[in-house]
Coordinates of C-alpha atoms in Angstrom, one line a residue:
T193 CA 89.0 -54.9 -37.4
S194 CA 85.3 -54.6 -37.9
T195 CA 84.3 -54.6 -41.6
I196 CA 81.9 -51.7 -40.7
D197 CA 84.9 -49.6 -39.8
N198 CA 86.8 -50.7 -42.9
P199 CA 84.4 -50.0 -45.8
T200 CA 87.0 -50.2 -48.5
I201 CA 86.6 -54.0 -48.6
L202 CA 83.0 -53.6 -49.4
K203 CA 81.7 -53.5 -53.0
R204 CA 79.4 -51.0 -54.6
A205 CA 76.2 -52.4 -56.0
S206 CA 76.2 -52.4 -59.8
F207 CA 72.5 -51.5 -60.0
M208 CA 72.8 -48.2 -58.1
N209 CA 73.5 -44.9 -59.8
P210 CA 76.7 -43.1 -58.7
E211 CA 74.8 -40.7 -56.4
Q212 CA 73.4 -43.7 -54.4
A213 CA 76.3 -46.1 -54.6
D214 CA 78.1 -44.9 -51.5
L215 CA 75.0 -44.8 -49.3
I216 CA 74.7 -48.6 -49.1
L217 CA 77.8 -50.7 -48.9
I218 CA 77.4 -54.3 -50.1
E219 CA 79.5 -57.4 -49.3
Q220 CA 78.9 -61.0 -50.0
R221 CA 80.6 -63.7 -47.9
A222 CA 79.7 -67.2 -49.1
A223 CA 75.9 -67.3 -49.1
V224 CA 75.4 -64.2 -46.8
L225 CA 74.8 -60.7 -48.1
Y226 CA 75.7 -57.7 -45.9
L227 CA 74.0 -54.4 -46.5
T228 CA 75.5 -51.5 -44.5
L229 CA 73.8 -48.1 -44.2
N230 CA 76.7 -45.7 -44.9
G231 CA 75.5 -42.3 -43.7
S232 CA 77.4 -42.1 -40.4
D233 CA 77.6 -38.3 -40.5
T234 CA 73.8 -38.2 -40.2
G235 CA 73.3 -41.2 -38.0
N236 CA 72.4 -43.2 -41.1
A237 CA 69.2 -41.2 -41.4
L238 CA 66.7 -42.3 -44.0
T239 CA 66.9 -39.5 -46.5
T240 CA 65.4 -40.0 -50.0
P241 CA 68.7 -41.1 -51.6
M242 CA 69.3 -43.5 -48.7
C243 CA 65.8 -45.0 -49.1
V244 CA 66.2 -45.5 -52.8
A245 CA 69.6 -47.2 -52.4
L246 CA 68.4 -49.4 -49.6
A247 CA 65.2 -50.4 -51.4
E248 CA 67.2 -51.3 -54.5
G249 CA 69.6 -53.4 -52.5
L250 CA 66.7 -55.3 -50.8
E251 CA 64.8 -55.8 -54.1
S252 CA 67.8 -57.5 -55.6
V253 CA 67.9 -60.3 -53.1
N254 CA 65.1 -62.6 -54.3
G255 CA 66.7 -62.9 -57.7
R256 CA 69.9 -64.3 -56.2
A257 CA 69.8 -68.1 -55.7
D258 CA 73.3 -67.8 -54.1
I259 CA 72.0 -65.6 -51.2
H260 CA 70.6 -67.6 -48.3
C261 CA 70.7 -64.9 -45.6
V262 CA 70.9 -61.1 -45.4
V263 CA 72.5 -58.9 -42.7
L264 CA 71.5 -55.3 -42.3
R265 CA 73.8 -53.0 -40.3
G266 CA 74.8 -49.4 -39.8
S267 CA 78.2 -47.6 -40.2
G268 CA 79.6 -45.4 -37.5
R269 CA 78.1 -45.2 -34.0
H270 CA 74.5 -45.8 -34.9
F271 CA 72.3 -48.4 -36.6
C272 CA 69.8 -45.8 -37.9
T273 CA 68.4 -42.7 -36.2
G274 CA 65.3 -42.5 -38.3
G275 CA 64.5 -39.3 -40.2
N276 CA 66.7 -36.3 -40.5
V277 CA 65.5 -33.7 -38.0
N278 CA 67.3 -30.9 -39.8
D279 CA 65.4 -31.7 -43.0
M280 CA 62.2 -31.8 -41.0
Q281 CA 62.8 -28.3 -39.7
K282 CA 63.6 -27.0 -43.1
G283 CA 60.7 -28.8 -44.7
E284 CA 63.1 -30.6 -47.1
D285 CA 63.5 -34.1 -48.5
L286 CA 60.5 -36.3 -47.7
M287 CA 58.8 -33.5 -45.8
Q288 CA 58.4 -31.0 -48.6
G289 CA 55.3 -30.0 -50.5
S290 CA 51.6 -30.5 -49.8
T291 CA 50.0 -33.2 -47.8
E292 CA 49.4 -35.2 -51.0
D293 CA 53.1 -34.7 -52.0
V294 CA 54.3 -36.0 -48.6
L295 CA 52.0 -39.0 -48.8
D296 CA 53.3 -39.8 -52.3
G297 CA 56.8 -39.5 -51.0
L298 CA 56.1 -41.8 -48.1
R299 CA 54.7 -44.4 -50.5
R300 CA 57.5 -44.1 -53.1
Y301 CA 60.4 -44.2 -50.6
L302 CA 59.6 -45.4 -47.1
H303 CA 56.9 -47.8 -48.0
R304 CA 59.0 -49.2 -50.8
I305 CA 61.6 -50.3 -48.1
T306 CA 58.9 -51.9 -46.0
L307 CA 57.4 -53.9 -48.8
A308 CA 60.8 -54.9 -50.1
M309 CA 61.8 -56.2 -46.6
Q310 CA 58.5 -58.1 -46.3
A311 CA 59.0 -59.7 -49.7
I312 CA 62.5 -61.1 -49.1
E313 CA 62.4 -64.8 -49.0
V314 CA 65.5 -65.5 -47.0
P315 CA 66.0 -64.6 -43.3
I316 CA 67.3 -61.1 -42.5
I317 CA 69.3 -60.2 -39.4
A318 CA 69.6 -56.7 -38.0
A319 CA 73.1 -56.0 -36.5
I320 CA 72.2 -53.1 -34.2
N321 CA 75.6 -51.5 -33.4
G322 CA 74.1 -48.4 -31.7
S323 CA 71.0 -46.3 -31.7
A324 CA 67.9 -47.6 -33.5
I325 CA 65.4 -44.7 -33.2
G326 CA 62.1 -44.0 -34.8
A327 CA 62.1 -45.3 -38.3
G328 CA 65.5 -46.9 -37.5
L329 CA 63.8 -49.1 -34.9
D330 CA 61.1 -49.9 -37.3
L331 CA 63.7 -50.9 -39.9
A332 CA 65.3 -53.3 -37.3
M333 CA 61.8 -54.8 -36.5
M334 CA 61.2 -55.6 -40.2
C335 CA 64.2 -58.0 -39.9
D336 CA 63.6 -61.6 -38.7
L337 CA 66.3 -61.5 -36.0
R338 CA 67.9 -58.7 -34.1
V339 CA 71.3 -58.7 -32.3
A340 CA 72.2 -55.5 -30.4
V341 CA 75.3 -54.3 -28.6
T342 CA 75.4 -53.4 -25.0
G343 CA 74.8 -49.7 -24.8
A344 CA 72.5 -49.6 -27.8
R345 CA 69.4 -47.4 -27.4
L346 CA 66.1 -48.2 -29.0
A347 CA 62.9 -46.0 -29.1
E348 CA 59.7 -45.6 -31.0
S349 CA 60.0 -41.9 -30.4
F350 CA 57.9 -40.3 -33.1
L351 CA 55.6 -38.4 -30.7
R352 CA 58.6 -36.4 -29.4
L353 CA 58.4 -34.7 -32.8
G354 CA 54.6 -34.7 -33.1
L355 CA 54.6 -37.6 -35.6
I356 CA 53.7 -41.3 -35.8
S357 CA 55.5 -44.0 -37.7
G358 CA 54.9 -43.6 -41.4
I359 CA 56.9 -46.7 -42.4
G360 CA 54.6 -49.3 -40.7
G361 CA 56.1 -49.3 -37.2
A362 CA 52.8 -49.9 -35.4
W363 CA 52.2 -53.1 -37.4
F364 CA 55.6 -54.5 -36.6
L365 CA 55.8 -53.3 -33.0
T366 CA 52.5 -54.9 -31.9
R367 CA 53.7 -58.2 -33.3
A368 CA 57.1 -58.0 -31.6
V369 CA 56.1 -57.0 -28.1
G370 CA 52.3 -57.2 -27.9
L371 CA 49.6 -54.5 -27.9
A372 CA 50.1 -53.2 -24.4
K373 CA 53.8 -52.8 -24.6
A374 CA 53.6 -51.4 -28.1
M375 CA 51.1 -48.8 -26.9
E376 CA 53.4 -47.8 -24.0
M377 CA 56.4 -47.5 -26.2
T378 CA 54.5 -45.4 -28.7
L379 CA 52.8 -43.1 -26.3
T380 CA 55.8 -42.4 -24.0
S381 CA 58.5 -42.3 -26.7
Q382 CA 60.7 -43.8 -24.0
F383 CA 64.3 -44.9 -24.8
H384 CA 65.1 -48.5 -23.9
S385 CA 68.5 -50.1 -23.4
A386 CA 69.5 -53.3 -25.3
E387 CA 69.0 -55.3 -22.1
E388 CA 65.4 -53.9 -21.6
A389 CA 64.7 -54.6 -25.3
L390 CA 65.9 -58.2 -24.8
Q391 CA 63.6 -58.7 -21.8
M392 CA 60.5 -57.5 -23.7
G393 CA 61.3 -59.7 -26.7
L394 CA 62.1 -56.8 -29.0
I395 CA 65.6 -58.3 -29.8
N396 CA 67.1 -61.7 -29.7
R397 CA 70.6 -61.2 -28.3
V398 CA 72.8 -58.7 -26.6
V399 CA 76.5 -58.8 -27.1
E400 CA 79.5 -56.6 -26.4
A401 CA 80.4 -54.2 -29.2
E402 CA 83.6 -56.0 -30.1
A403 CA 81.7 -59.3 -30.5
L404 CA 78.9 -58.0 -32.7
D405 CA 80.4 -58.8 -36.1
A406 CA 81.6 -62.3 -35.1
T407 CA 78.3 -63.1 -33.4
V408 CA 76.2 -62.0 -36.4
E409 CA 78.5 -63.7 -38.9
Q410 CA 78.2 -67.0 -37.0
L411 CA 74.5 -66.7 -36.8
A412 CA 74.1 -65.8 -40.4
T413 CA 76.4 -68.6 -41.5
T414 CA 74.5 -71.2 -39.5
I415 CA 71.2 -70.0 -41.0
A416 CA 72.6 -69.9 -44.6
S417 CA 73.9 -73.5 -44.3
A418 CA 70.4 -74.9 -44.2
P419 CA 68.9 -76.4 -47.3
P420 CA 67.9 -73.4 -49.3
K421 CA 64.3 -74.3 -50.4
A422 CA 63.4 -75.6 -46.9
L423 CA 65.0 -72.4 -45.4
R424 CA 62.8 -70.1 -47.5
L425 CA 59.6 -72.1 -46.8
A426 CA 60.4 -72.3 -43.1
K427 CA 60.6 -68.5 -42.9
R428 CA 57.3 -68.2 -44.8
L429 CA 55.6 -70.7 -42.6
V430 CA 56.5 -69.0 -39.4
R431 CA 55.4 -65.6 -40.6
Q432 CA 52.1 -67.0 -41.9
A433 CA 51.5 -68.9 -38.6
A434 CA 51.7 -65.7 -36.7
S435 CA 48.4 -64.5 -38.3
S436 CA 46.7 -67.9 -38.9
D437 CA 44.3 -69.9 -36.9
L438 CA 45.3 -73.5 -36.0
P439 CA 43.4 -75.4 -38.8
Q440 CA 44.8 -73.0 -41.4
A441 CA 48.3 -73.3 -39.9
L442 CA 48.1 -77.1 -40.0
E443 CA 46.9 -77.2 -43.6
T444 CA 49.7 -74.9 -44.7
A445 CA 52.3 -76.9 -42.7
G446 CA 51.1 -80.1 -44.2
S447 CA 51.3 -78.8 -47.7
V448 CA 54.8 -77.4 -47.2
Q449 CA 56.0 -80.6 -45.6
A450 CA 54.6 -82.8 -48.4
I451 CA 56.5 -80.7 -50.9
L452 CA 59.7 -81.0 -49.0
L453 CA 59.4 -84.7 -48.2
C454 CA 59.0 -85.5 -51.9
G455 CA 61.9 -83.3 -53.0
A456 CA 65.5 -84.1 -53.7
E457 CA 66.8 -81.5 -51.2
H458 CA 65.3 -83.4 -48.3
K459 CA 66.7 -86.8 -49.5
A460 CA 70.2 -85.2 -49.9
A461 CA 70.0 -83.8 -46.4
V462 CA 69.0 -87.1 -44.9
S463 CA 71.8 -88.9 -46.7
A464 CA 74.3 -86.2 -45.5
F465 CA 73.0 -86.5 -41.9
L466 CA 73.3 -90.3 -41.8
A467 CA 76.8 -90.1 -43.4
S468 CA 77.9 -87.7 -40.7
S469 CA 76.5 -89.9 -37.9
R470 CA 78.5 -93.0 -38.8

């Protein structure tokens, strides 16, 4: 049975207040932390309480030396369908008040999630079990790796509602698929299948629904088994390389490699490798 469909085995986060505790389900398996959006009745929409709960869960990761990988997933039939359209119609939740009030709400809630995701030192995997729409797609793109099920739908669909991404989607989308494709996805609000998303480089793997949990767990376990200091520095290096020129990338890589080569973690890894090869 999928753990997403059996949330009783998941633990509440001790740092959340009672109103938020059920919105994000948390489970740790060995060195992997699973964060599950638990608002299936609204398609895991990013309401204010959901944003606060998710941000707090994400912000707790870097203080945990026992966590080497994070998995973000959704409960029910969807990964995350973005904002709550009913709230938009009523002018409630993040959409209420003046322009200045709304901007303040975006900074306090949505941008807090974005900045928390970018600050996490360990790799993050998005397990896309269904629709990832609007801010939901942006949330998946903030992760380092994305695995989606066959039948998942993905869209940067803000213009359908007369909006743009307020959570940083344009920044992530252009880096994921390039400027031309990002422009097309943004201007057409077109829905894409998981297979199309794989072809354009938006996701890493497509699996059948019944294989999602096992595939993501195996991937996360493999990642989490790497030497922890080198793992964190490897993630940082790849991200920095994406926006660096070659001389800067070489200097950064040299500095990081020198630190690792002189460290006990590398020596222990070499000894373990040689012992396993005998």
